[in-house]
XYZ file of C-alpha atoms in Angstrom:
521
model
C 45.224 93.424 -76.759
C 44.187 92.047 -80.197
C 40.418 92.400 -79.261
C 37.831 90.309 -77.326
C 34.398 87.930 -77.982
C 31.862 86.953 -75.904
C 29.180 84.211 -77.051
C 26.738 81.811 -76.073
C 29.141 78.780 -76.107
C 32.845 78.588 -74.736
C 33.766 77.440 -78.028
C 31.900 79.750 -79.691
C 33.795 82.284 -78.246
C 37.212 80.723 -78.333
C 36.585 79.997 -82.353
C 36.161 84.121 -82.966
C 39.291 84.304 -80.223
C 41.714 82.188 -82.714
C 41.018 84.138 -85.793
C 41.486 87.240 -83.865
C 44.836 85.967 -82.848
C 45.329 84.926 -86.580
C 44.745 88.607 -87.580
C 41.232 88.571 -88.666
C 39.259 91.585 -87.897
C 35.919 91.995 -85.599
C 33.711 90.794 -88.355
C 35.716 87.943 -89.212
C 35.293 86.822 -85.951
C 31.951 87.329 -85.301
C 31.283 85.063 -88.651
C 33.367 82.673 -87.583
C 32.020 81.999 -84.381
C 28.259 82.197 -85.636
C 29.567 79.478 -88.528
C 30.477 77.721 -84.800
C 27.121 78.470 -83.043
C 25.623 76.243 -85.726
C 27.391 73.251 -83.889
C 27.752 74.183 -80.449
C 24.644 75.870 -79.928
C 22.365 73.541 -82.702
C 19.074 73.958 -80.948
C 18.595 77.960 -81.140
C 20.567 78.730 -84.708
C 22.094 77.117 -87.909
C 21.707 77.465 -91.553
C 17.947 77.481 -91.104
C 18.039 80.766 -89.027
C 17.402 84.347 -89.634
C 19.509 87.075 -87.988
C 20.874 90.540 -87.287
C 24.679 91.949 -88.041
C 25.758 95.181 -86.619
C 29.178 96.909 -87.738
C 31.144 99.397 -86.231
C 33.484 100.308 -88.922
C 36.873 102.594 -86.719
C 38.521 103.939 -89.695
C 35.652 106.044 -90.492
C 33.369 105.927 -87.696
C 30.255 104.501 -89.596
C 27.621 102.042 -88.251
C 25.987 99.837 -90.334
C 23.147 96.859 -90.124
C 22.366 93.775 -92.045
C 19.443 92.556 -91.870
C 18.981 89.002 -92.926
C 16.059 87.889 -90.599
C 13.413 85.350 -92.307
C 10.697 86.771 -95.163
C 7.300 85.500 -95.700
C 7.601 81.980 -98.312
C 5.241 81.468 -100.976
C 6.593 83.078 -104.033
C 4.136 81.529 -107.062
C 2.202 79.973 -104.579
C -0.598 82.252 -104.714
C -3.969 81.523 -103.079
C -2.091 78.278 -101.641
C -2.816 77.600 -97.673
C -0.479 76.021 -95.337
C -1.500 72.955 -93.437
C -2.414 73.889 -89.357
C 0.807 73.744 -87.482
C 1.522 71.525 -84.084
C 1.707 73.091 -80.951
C 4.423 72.195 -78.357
C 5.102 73.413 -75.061
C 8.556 74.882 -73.398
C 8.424 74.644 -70.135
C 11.578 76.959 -67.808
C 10.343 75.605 -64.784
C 7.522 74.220 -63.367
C 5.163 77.283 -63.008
C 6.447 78.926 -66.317
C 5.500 77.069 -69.306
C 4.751 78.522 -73.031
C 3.397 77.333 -76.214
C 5.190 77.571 -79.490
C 3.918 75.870 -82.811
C 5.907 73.785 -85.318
C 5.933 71.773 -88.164
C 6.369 72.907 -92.332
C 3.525 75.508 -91.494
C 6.073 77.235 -89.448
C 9.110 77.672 -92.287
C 10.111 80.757 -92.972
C 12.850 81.286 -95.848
C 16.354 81.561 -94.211
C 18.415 84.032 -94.157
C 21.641 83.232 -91.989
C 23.705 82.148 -94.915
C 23.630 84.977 -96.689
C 23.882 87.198 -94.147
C 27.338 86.074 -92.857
C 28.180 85.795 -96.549
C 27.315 89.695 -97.322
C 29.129 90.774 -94.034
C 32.329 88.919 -95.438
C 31.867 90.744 -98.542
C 31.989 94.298 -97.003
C 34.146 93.782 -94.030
C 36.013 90.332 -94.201
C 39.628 90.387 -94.434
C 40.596 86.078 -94.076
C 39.521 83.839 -96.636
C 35.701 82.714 -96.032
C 36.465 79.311 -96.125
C 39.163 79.725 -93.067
C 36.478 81.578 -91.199
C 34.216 78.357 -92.112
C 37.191 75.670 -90.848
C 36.456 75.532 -86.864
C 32.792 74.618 -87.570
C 33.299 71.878 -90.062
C 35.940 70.426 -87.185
C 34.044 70.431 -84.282
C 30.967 69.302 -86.496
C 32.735 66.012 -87.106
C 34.713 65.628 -83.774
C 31.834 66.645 -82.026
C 30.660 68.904 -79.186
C 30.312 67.310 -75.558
C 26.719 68.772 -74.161
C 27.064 71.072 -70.955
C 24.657 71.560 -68.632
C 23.181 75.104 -70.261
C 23.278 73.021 -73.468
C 21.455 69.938 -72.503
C 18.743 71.861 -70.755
C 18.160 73.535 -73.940
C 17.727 69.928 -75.486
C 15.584 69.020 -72.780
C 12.756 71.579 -73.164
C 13.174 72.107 -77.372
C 12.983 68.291 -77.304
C 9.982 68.006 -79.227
C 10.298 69.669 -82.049
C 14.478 68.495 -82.216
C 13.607 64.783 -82.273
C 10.324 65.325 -84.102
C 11.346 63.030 -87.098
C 13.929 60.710 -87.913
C 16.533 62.325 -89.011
C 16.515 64.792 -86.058
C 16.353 61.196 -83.878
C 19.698 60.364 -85.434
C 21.238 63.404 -84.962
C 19.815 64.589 -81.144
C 19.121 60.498 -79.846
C 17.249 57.711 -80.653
C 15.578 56.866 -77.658
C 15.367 59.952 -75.725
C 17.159 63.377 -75.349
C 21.431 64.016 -75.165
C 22.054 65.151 -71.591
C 24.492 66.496 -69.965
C 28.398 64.681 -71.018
C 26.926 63.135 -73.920
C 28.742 63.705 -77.562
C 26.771 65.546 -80.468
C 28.066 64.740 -83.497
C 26.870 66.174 -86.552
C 28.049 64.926 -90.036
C 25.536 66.106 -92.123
C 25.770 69.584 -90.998
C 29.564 69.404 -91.771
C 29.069 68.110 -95.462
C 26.864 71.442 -95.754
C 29.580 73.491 -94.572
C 31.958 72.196 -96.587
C 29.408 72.656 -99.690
C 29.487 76.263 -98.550
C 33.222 76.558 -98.216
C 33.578 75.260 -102.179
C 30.829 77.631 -103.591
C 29.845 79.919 -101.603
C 26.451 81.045 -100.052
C 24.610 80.571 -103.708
C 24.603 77.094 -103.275
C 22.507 77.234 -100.088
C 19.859 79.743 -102.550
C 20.333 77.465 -105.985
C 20.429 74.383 -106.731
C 19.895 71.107 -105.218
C 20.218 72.277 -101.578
C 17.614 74.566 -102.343
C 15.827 72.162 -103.855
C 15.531 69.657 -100.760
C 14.674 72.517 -98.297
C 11.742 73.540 -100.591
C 10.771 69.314 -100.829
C 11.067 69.072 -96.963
C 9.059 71.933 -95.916
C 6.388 71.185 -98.787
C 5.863 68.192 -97.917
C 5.029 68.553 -94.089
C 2.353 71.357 -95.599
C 4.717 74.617 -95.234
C 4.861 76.728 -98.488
C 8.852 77.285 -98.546
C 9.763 77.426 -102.638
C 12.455 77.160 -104.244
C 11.935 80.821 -105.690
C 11.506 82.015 -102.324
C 14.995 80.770 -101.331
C 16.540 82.242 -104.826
C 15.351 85.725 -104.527
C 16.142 86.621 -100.761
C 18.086 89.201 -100.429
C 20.254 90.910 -97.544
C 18.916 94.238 -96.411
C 21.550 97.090 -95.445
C 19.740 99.450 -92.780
C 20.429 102.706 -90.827
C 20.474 101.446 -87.299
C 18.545 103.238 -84.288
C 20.623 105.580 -82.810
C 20.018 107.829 -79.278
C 21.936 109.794 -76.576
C 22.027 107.680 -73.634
C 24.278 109.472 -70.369
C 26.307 110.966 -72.261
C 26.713 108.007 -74.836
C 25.218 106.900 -77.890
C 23.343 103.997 -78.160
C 23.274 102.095 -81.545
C 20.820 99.175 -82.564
C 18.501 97.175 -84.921
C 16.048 99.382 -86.441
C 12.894 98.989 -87.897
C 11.070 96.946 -89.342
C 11.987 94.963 -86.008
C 11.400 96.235 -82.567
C 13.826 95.521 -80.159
C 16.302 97.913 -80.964
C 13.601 101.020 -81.097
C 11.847 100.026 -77.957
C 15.502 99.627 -75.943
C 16.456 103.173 -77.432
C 12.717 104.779 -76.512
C 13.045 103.066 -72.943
C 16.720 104.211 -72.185
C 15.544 108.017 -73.385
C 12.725 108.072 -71.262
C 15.444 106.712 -68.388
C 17.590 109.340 -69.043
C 14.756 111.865 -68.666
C 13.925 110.315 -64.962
C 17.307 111.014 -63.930
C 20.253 108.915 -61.866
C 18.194 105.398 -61.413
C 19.872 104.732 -58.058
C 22.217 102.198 -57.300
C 22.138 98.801 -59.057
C 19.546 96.717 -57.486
C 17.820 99.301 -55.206
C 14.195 99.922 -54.552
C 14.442 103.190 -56.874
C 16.432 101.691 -59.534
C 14.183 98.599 -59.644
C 11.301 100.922 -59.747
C 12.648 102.473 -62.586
C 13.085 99.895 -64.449
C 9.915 98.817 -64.129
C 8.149 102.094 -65.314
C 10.250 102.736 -68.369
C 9.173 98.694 -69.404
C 5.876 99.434 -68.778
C 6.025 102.679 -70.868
C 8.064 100.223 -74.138
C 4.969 97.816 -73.611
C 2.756 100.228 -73.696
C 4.200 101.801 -77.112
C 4.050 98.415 -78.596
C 0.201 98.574 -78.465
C -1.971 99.921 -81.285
C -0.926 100.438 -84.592
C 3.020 99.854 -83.378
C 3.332 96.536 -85.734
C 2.035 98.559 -88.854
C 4.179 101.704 -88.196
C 7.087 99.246 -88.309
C 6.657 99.395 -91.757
C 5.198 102.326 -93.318
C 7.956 104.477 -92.007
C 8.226 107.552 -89.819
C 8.072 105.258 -86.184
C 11.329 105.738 -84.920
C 11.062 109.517 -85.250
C 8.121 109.748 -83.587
C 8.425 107.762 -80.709
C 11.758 109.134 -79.777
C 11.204 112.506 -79.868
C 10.952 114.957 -77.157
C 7.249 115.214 -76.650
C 6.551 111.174 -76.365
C 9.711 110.726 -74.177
C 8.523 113.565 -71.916
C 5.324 112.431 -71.527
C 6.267 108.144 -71.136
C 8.839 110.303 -68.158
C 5.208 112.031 -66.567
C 3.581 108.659 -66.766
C 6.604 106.845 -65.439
C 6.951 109.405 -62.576
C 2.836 108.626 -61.297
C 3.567 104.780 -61.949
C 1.014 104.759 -65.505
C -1.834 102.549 -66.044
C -2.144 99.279 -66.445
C -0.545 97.827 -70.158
C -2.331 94.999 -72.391
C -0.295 91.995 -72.546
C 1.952 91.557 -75.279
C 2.950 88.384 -76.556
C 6.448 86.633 -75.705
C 8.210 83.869 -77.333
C 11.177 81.421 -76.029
C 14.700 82.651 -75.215
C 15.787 81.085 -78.513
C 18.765 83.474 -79.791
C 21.878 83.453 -79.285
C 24.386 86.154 -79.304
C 28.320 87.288 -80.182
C 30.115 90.363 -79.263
C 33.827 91.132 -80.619
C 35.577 94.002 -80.506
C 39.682 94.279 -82.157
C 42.289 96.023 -81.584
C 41.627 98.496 -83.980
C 37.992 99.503 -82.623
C 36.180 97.405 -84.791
C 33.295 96.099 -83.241
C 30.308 93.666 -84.888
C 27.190 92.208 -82.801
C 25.610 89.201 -84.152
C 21.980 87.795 -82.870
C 20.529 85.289 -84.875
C 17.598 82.163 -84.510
C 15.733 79.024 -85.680
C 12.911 79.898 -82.858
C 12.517 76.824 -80.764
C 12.926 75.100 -84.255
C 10.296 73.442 -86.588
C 11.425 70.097 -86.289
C 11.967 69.830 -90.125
C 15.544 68.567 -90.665
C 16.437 68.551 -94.279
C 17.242 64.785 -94.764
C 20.776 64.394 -95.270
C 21.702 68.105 -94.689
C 21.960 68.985 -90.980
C 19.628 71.878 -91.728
C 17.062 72.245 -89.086
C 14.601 75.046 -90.026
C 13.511 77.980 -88.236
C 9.925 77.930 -87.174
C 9.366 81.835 -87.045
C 5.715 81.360 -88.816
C 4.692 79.825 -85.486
C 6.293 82.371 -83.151
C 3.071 84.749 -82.164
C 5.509 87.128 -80.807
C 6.184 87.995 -84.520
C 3.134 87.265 -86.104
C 0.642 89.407 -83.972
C -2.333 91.716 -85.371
C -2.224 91.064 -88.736
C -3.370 88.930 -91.769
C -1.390 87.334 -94.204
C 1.181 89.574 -95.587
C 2.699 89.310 -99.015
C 5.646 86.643 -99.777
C 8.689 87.653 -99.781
C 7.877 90.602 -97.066
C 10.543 90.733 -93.847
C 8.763 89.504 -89.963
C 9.553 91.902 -87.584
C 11.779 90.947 -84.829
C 12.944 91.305 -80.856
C 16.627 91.088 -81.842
C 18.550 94.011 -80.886
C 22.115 93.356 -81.734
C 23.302 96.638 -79.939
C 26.595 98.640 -79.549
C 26.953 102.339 -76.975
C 29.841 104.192 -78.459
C 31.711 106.726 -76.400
C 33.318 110.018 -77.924
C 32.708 107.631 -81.403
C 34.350 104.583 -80.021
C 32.812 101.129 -79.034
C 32.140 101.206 -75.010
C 29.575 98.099 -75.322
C 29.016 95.636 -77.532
C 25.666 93.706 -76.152
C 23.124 91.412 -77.198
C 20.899 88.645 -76.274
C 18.107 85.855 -76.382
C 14.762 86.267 -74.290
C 11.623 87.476 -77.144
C 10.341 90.657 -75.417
C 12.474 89.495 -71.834
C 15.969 90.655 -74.321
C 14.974 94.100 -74.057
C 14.983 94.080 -70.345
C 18.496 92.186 -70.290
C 19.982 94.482 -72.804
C 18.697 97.645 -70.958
C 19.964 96.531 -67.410
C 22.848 95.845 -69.298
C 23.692 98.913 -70.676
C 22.345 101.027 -67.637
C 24.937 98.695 -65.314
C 27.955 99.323 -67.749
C 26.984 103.106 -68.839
C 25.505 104.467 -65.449
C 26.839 102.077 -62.768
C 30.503 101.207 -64.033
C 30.312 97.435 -63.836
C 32.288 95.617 -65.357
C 31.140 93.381 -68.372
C 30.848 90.328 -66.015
C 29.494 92.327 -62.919
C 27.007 93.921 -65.294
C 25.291 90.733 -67.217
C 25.642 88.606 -63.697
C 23.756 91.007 -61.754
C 19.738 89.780 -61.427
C 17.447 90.889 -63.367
C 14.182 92.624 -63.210
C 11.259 91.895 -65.923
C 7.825 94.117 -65.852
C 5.210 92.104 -68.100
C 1.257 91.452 -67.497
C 1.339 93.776 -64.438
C 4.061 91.728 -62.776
C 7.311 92.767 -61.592
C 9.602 89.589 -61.910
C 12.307 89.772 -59.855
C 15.275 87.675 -60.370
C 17.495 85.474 -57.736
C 19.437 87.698 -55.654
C 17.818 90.994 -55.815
C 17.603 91.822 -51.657
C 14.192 90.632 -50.447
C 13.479 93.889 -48.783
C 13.660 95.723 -52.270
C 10.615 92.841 -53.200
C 8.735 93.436 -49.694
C 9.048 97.390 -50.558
C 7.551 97.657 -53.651
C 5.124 95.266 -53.004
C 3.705 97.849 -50.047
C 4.111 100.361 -53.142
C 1.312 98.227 -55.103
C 3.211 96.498 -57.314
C 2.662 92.516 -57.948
C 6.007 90.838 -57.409
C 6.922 87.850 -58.492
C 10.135 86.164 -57.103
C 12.489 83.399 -58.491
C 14.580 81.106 -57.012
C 17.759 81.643 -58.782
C 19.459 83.407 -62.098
C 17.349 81.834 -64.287
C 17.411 81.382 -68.415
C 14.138 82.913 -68.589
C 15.549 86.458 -68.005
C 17.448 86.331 -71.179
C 21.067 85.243 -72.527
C 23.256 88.024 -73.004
C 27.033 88.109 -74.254
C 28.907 91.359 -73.986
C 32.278 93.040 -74.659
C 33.192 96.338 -72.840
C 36.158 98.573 -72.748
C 36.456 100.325 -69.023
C 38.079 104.140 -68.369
C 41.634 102.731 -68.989
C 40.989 101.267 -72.880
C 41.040 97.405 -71.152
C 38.582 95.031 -72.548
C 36.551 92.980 -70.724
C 34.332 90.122 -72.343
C 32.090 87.726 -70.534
C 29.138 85.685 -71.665
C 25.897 85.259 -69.542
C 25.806 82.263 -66.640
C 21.974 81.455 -67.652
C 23.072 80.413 -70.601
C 26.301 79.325 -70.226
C 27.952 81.632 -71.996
C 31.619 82.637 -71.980
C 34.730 85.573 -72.846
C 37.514 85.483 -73.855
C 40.105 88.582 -74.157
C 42.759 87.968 -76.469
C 46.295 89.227 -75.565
């Protein structure tokens, strides 16, 4: 096998499949297929977003993160205010609606770009514009919408078609739906401008230039220095024993990574969960989210920052003592707040044990297209899942994040390559995940199928298909159970790549989001 990817998109994931088969490494084709995401998956990431990169280098074992999430804008705007933001509502069904904010207020600076550019410069081994090539194609061909896809366009509708120029691009009259063609020439004129010179001229110049304009003028405080000094950050990722494996993720200043590692310690400390989908393992479950909650209260969001979290929330006394609370079922958690499930994700792992996992996002968007650019920006300043309990922070300073672009290496090699969309719900897809591949032996496509469980507020969500009798049993336990209807997106959007007992890879993307694998032979 030459390696495998698994992505939000089926031709997301058959873009990093063809420069596999070309000879391109994991990396290549995990920038290669996020160049893709930008068209096929327009309304969660694109030049405007912010992400994660983790590497698993196999000639030397090393694991490495880049961190090119979106920083605080501003930069010689000092003592300048933003204009109040718009609120608009995303509604999953029709009990479960939430409230996002958008508009220039909401801009953060952008940091996709470079981040797939400074991956390429440590690890690519194809020429970037080649890895580039697929986008521009299917940008000008365009991509027909599938169902997963034109739901997405249904409920981000507002801030997609917010002005004009997202009107042109997303409809005139009302939203794409499901057969319809998205064609996007202005985002394949920017790609092309970065195939001829590079990330720079997405930093400098007169694409910088018009971002800054846009954003200004809709009352944001995006500037053009902002855009010319961000920088990618190299981190140390989170790393813990997990069964016998090691799990490996985004670390601090972000959260989703540490709070997936503190929860699967404090699972390994309970002991064998039970089967997959039981009343124990369920249970489970639900304790060890209650206990990551929990640790996300207080001064969490400032110990992101000064240093010295990690350490202390995985060692040995805190995990024993989240395992006592688990055990007596602990008290009741504040609620902590949740954004949309507006990631998406790629997995790849080649032949030579090279693995790289890729999460990046707009948010539900701003609704600020860059006239003439394709470029629709992130609107992370309205998220209030990353811009909780505190005041105004200095420009230029990282947000923290949910991302947890996460691989679980075996005897040093990659067993799992996982990652996915859902704000604070990701952590619970990720862990379920990694506890059905790791503890279970599911395969890739067993394990991110299998329904879900979600502990937030005091209420157990339980997915589609979990056996009503597990529901009706913990409910006699005490435990407020709410039941859905089907798989639904709300539990997250995973893609994964494993590698079973026999060194076979497996790859599949996640059916709420319409997601798809591909192994390439």
């Amino acid at each position: 096998m030459r390696g495998a990817v698994a992505a939000g998109h089926p031709l997301t994931a058959m873009t990093g499949a063809r420069i596999l088969e070309e000879g391109g490494n994991a990396v290549d084709a995990c920038i290669a297929a996020g160049f893709t995401s930008w068209v096929t998956e327009s309304p969660l990431t694109g030049p405007g977003a912010g992400g994660f990169m983790l590497v698993h280098r196999a000639r030397d074992g090393s694991d490495r993160l880049f961190d090119f999430f979106v920083s605080l804008p501003g930069r010689g705007l000092e003592g300048a205010t933003a204009a109040p933001m718009d609120e608009m509502e995303v509604p999953f069904d029709e009990q479960t609606i939430q409230f996002f904010r958008i508009g220039g207020a909401s801009c953060a600076v952008p940091g996709a770009v470079a981040g797939l550019s400074e991956a390429h410069r440590f690890y690519g081994s194809l020429p970037w514009g080649e890895l580039i090539a697929p986008a521009v194609e299917l940008a000008r061909a365009g991509v027909e919408l599938n169902r997963q896809q034109a739901f997405l366009h249904a409920i981000l509708d507002v801030a997609l078609r917010a002005e004009d120029d997202g009107r042109k691009v997303y409809g005139t009259s009302c939203a794409l739906v499901e057969g319809e063609q998205l064609v996007q020439q202005d985002l394949a004129d920017t790609l092309e401008l970065l195939v001829a010179e590079g990330a720079e001229a997405f930093y400098r110049g007169s694409l910088a230039r018009q971002m800054s304009q846009a954003v200004r003028e809709r009352g944001g405080l995006l500037t053009e220095t902002d855009l010319a000094e961000y920088r990618v950050i190299r981190r140390r990722p989170v790393r813990v024993p997990y069964s016998r494996h090691e799990f490996v993720s985004n670390a601090p200043p972000s959260s989703g990574g540490l709070l997936i590692a503190y929860a699967l310690r404090v699972l390994d400390r309970l002991g064998s969960p039970g089967p997959p989908g039981s009343v124990e393992s369920t249970r489970a479950l639900a304790e060890v989210s209650r206990e990551a909650t929990r640790a996300r209260a207080g001064g969490f969001l400032t110990g992101l920052y000064r240093g010295g979290l990690a350490e202390k929330l995985l060692s040995e006394p805190t995990v024993a003592a989240a395992a006592r609370r688990a055990r007596s079922r602990g008290s009741r958690v504040a609620r902590e707040p949740a954004g949309a499930p507006s990631t998406t994700h790629i997995s790849v792992v080649d032949a030579r044990g090279n693995a790289a996992s890729l999460s990046a996002s707009t948010g539900c968007g701003s609704g600020v297209i860059v006239p003439g650019t394709g470029i629709h920006m992130n609107n992370m300043l309205g998220e209030s899942d990353l811009n909780a309990g505190e005041g105004r922070a200095a420009a230029g300073r990282r947000l923290t994040s949910m991302m947890a672009p996460s691989i679980v290496l075996a005897e040093g090699r990659p067993r799992l390559v996982v990652g996915s969309a859902g704000s604070n719900r990701l952590r619970s897809a990720i862990l379920q995940i990694v506890v059905n591949v790791v503890a279970h032996g599911l395969s890739a496509q067993e394990a991110i199928s299998h329904p879900r469980v979600h502990f937030e507020d005091d209420q157990l969500n339980l997915e589609g298909g979990i056996d009503p009798a597990v529901g009706g049993a913990l409910e006699a336990e005490g435990y407020d159970v709410v039941r859905w209807g089907d798989l639904n997106l709300y539990f997250g959007g995973a893609s994964t790549v494993a590698l079973d007992a026999a060194g076979n890879l497996d790859a599949a993307g996640d059916p709420r989001r319409g997601g798809a694998g591909v192994v390439v032979d």
